[in-house]
Short mmCIF file of C-alpha atoms in Angstrom, two decimals:
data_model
loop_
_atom_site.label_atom_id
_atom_site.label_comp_id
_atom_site.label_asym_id
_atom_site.label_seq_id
_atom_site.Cartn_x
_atom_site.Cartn_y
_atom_site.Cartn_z
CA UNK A 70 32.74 -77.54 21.04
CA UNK A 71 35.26 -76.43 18.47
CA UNK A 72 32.64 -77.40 15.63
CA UNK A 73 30.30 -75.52 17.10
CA UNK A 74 31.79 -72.56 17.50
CA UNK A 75 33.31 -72.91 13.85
CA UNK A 76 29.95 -73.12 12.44
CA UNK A 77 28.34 -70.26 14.15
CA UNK A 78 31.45 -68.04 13.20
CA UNK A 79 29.99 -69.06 9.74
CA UNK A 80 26.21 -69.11 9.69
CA UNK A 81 24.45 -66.28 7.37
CA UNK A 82 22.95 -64.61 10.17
CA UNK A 83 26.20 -63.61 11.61
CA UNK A 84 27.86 -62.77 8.39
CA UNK A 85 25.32 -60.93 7.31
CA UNK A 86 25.40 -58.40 10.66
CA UNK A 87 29.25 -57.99 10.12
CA UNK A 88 28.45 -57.52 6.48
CA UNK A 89 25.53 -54.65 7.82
CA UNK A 90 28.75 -52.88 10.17
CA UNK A 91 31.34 -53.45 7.21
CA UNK A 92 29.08 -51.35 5.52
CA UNK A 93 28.29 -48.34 7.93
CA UNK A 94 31.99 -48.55 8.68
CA UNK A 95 33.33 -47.18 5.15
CA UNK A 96 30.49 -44.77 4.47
CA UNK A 97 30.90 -43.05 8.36
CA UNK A 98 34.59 -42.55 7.37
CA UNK A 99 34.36 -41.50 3.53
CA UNK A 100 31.39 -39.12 4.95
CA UNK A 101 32.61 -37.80 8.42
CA UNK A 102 36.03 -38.44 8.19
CA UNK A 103 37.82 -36.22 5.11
CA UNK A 104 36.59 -39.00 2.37
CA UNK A 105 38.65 -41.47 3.12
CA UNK A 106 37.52 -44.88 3.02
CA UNK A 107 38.20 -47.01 5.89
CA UNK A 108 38.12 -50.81 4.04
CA UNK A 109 37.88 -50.06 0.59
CA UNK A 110 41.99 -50.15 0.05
CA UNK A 111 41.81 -50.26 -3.73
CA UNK A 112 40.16 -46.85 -3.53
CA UNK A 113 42.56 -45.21 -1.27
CA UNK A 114 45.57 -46.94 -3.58
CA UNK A 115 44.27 -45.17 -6.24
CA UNK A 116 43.68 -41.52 -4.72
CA UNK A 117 47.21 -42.01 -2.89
CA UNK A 118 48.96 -43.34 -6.68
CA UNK A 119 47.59 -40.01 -8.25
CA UNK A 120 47.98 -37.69 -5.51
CA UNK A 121 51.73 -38.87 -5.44
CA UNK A 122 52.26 -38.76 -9.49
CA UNK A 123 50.97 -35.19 -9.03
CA UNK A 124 53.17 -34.20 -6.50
CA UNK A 125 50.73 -33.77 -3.56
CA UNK A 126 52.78 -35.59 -1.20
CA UNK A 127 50.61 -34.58 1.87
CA UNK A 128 47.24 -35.60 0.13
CA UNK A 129 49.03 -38.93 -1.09
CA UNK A 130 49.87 -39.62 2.36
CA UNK A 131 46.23 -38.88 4.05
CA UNK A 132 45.15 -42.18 1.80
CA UNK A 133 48.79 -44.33 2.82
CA UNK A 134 47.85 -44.15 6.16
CA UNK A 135 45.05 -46.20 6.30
CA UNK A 136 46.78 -49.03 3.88
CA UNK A 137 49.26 -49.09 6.15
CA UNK A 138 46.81 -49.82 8.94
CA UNK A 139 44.68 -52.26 7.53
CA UNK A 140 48.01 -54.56 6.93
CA UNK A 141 48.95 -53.95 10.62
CA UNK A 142 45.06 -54.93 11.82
CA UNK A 143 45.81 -58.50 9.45
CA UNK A 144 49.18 -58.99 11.23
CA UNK A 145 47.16 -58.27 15.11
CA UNK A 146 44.23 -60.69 13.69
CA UNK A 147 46.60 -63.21 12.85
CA UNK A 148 48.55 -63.10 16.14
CA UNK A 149 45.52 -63.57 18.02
CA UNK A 150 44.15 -66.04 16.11
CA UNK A 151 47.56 -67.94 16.25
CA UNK A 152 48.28 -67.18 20.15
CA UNK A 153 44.66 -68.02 21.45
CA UNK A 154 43.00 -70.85 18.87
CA UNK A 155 43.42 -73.33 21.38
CA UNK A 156 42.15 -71.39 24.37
CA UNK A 157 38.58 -72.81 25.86
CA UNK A 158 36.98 -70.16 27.90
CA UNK A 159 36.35 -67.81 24.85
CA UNK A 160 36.59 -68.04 21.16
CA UNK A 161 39.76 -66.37 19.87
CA UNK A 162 37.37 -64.77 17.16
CA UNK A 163 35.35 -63.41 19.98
CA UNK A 164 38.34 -61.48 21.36
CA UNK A 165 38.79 -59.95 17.70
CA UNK A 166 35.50 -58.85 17.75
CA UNK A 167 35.52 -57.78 21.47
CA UNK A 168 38.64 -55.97 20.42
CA UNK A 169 37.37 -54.50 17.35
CA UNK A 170 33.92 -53.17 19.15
CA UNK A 171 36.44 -51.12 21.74
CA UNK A 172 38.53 -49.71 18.91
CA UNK A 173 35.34 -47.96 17.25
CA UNK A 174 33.94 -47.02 19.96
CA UNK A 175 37.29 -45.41 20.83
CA UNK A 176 37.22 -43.75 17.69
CA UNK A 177 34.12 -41.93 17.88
CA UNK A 178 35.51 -40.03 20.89
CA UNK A 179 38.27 -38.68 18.55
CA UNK A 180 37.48 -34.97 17.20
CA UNK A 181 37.21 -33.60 13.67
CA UNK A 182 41.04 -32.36 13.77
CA UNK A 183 42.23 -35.68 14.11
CA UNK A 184 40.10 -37.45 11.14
CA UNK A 185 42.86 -39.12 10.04
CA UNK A 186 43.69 -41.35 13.43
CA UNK A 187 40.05 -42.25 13.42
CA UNK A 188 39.92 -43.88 10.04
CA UNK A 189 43.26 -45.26 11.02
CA UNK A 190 41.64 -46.93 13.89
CA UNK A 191 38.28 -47.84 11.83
CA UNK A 192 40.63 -49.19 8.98
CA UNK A 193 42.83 -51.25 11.38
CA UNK A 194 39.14 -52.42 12.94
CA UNK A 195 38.32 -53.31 9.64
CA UNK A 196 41.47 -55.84 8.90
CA UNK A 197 40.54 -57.47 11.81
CA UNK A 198 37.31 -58.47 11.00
CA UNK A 199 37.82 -59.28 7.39
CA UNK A 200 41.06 -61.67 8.52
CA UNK A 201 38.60 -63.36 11.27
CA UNK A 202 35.64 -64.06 9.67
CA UNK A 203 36.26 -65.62 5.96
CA UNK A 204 33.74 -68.08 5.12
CA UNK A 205 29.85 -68.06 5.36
CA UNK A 206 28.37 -71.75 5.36
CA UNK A 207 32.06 -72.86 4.22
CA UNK A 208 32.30 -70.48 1.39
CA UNK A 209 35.29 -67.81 1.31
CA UNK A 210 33.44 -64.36 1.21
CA UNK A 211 34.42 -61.13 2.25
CA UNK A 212 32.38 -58.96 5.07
CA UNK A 213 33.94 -55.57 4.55
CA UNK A 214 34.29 -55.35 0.47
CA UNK A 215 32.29 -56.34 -2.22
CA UNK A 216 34.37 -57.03 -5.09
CA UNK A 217 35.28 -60.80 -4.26
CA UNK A 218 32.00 -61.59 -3.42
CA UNK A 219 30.65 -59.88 -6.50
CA UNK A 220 33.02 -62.32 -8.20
CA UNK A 221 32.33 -65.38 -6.89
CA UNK A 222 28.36 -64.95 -7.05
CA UNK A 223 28.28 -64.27 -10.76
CA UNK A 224 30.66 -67.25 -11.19
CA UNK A 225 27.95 -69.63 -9.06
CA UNK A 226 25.06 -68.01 -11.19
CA UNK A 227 27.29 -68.69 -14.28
CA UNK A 228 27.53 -72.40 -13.25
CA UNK A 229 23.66 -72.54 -12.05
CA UNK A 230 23.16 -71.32 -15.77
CA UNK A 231 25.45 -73.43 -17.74
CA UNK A 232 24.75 -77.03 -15.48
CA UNK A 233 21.63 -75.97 -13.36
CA UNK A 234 23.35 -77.04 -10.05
CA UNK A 235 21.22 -76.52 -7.16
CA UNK A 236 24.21 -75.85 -4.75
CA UNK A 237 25.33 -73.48 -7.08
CA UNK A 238 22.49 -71.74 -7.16
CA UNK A 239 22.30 -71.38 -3.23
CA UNK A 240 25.80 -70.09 -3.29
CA UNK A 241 25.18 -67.43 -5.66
CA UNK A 242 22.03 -66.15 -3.14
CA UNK A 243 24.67 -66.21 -0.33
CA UNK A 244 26.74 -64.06 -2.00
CA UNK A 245 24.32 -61.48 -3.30
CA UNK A 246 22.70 -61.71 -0.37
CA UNK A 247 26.10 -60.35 1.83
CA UNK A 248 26.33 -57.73 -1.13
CA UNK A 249 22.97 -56.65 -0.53
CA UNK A 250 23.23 -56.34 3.44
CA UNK A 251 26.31 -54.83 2.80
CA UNK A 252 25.02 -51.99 0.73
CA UNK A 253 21.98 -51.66 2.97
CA UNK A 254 24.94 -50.94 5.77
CA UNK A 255 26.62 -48.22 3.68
CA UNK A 256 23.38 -46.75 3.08
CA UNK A 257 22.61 -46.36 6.59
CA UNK A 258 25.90 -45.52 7.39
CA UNK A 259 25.57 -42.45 5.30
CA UNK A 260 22.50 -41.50 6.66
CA UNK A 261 23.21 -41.89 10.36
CA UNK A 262 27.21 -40.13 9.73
CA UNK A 263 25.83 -37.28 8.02
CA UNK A 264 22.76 -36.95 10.80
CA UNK A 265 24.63 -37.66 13.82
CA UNK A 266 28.08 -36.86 13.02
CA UNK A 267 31.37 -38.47 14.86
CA UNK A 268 29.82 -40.98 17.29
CA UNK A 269 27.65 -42.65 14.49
CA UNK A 270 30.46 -44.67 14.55
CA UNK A 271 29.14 -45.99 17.51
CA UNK A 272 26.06 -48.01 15.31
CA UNK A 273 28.95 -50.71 14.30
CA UNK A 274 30.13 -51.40 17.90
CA UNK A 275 26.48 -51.94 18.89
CA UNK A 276 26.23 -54.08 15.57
CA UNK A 277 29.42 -55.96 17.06
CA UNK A 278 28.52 -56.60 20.14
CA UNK A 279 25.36 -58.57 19.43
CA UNK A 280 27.30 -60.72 16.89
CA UNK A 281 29.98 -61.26 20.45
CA UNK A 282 26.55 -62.10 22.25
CA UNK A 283 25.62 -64.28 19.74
CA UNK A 284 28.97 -66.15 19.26
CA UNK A 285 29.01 -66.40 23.45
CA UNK A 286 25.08 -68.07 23.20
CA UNK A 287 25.25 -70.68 20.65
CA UNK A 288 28.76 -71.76 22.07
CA UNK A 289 27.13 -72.51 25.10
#
């Protein structure tokens, strides 16, 4: 049963539709929500560095927040993961994503004047899901940020290159492949955000809650 469930957590399919809501999620922020991106913490490091070396402490702290919340959403992951791996009834990733569904749909409730508790919550969502799911067919990727899997695909490619490794081949394709579904997320994201406006939000927990549906069939 474990196995199972292990291996669907992992399968392409599935990491691909987080990969697709990863996406949406940063562009519906960064477009409807004052430019701030809700998983892309390098970014927000650097606007929150400068704002801060040029003395716009309120600016510096619009991009903290959202830091700050992402490490809080790897702490909640964690203590779920480590309080409920052993229970039977559901998965323990299944409650993060359960969880994480609620939290954005929350969030598109919350009105323009409060942009900044809504990325909070999306960024926070976002930690969550990038703790919980880490490897697609056993290889560490990343389903909210590209830059890691950027990495490692170009290495694979490198090695298909240099020793013409099949496996290494396929791994590269896995990894471009999550980039590319990725992107095709953030695209839509934009689209949808600027077109709809706060509830687009509301795309990812749909997105979410057919990857809980299809966690709950194939462990059964």
């Amino acid at each position: 049963m474990d196995k199972i469930r292990h291996q669907t957590s992992e399968t392409f399919r599935l990491s691909a539709l987080l990969a697709l809501s990863g996406g949406f999620q940063d562009a519906y922020t960064y477009n409807v929500r004052d430019g701030v991106f809700s998983n892309a913490q390098t970014g927000n490091v650097v606007l929150m560095s400068q704002n801060l070396m040029m003395g716009q402490w309120g600016k510096a702290l619009h991009y903290l927040f959202p830091v700050v919340t992402f490490a809080l959403g790897v702490l909640v992951a964690e203590g779920i993961r480590y309080r409920y791996q052993k229970t039977k009834k559901i998965h323990w990733r299944q409650i993060v994503v359960a969880l994480e569904t609620a939290i954005l749909l929350l969030a598109g409730f919350i009105p323009k004047s409060f942009n900044m508790a809504a990325t909070m919550l999306v960024s926070f969502a976002c930690a969550m899901q990038v703790q919980t799911f880490r490897k697609v067919h056993g290889y560490g990727y990343a389903s909210t940020m590209c830059i890691g899997n950027l990495r490692s695909g170009t290495e694979s490619l490198a090695l298909y290159i240099r020793e013409k490794k099949p496996g290494a081949l396929k791994k590269a394709i896995h990894y471009y492949g999550i980039i590319f579904v990725f992107a095709l997320g953030a695209g839509l994201g934009g689209i949808v955000s600027v077109s709809v406006g706060l509830p687009a939000i509301w795309v990812s927990s749909v997105l979410l809650a057919v990857a809980f549906l299809m966690m709950n069939r194939e462990k059964m």
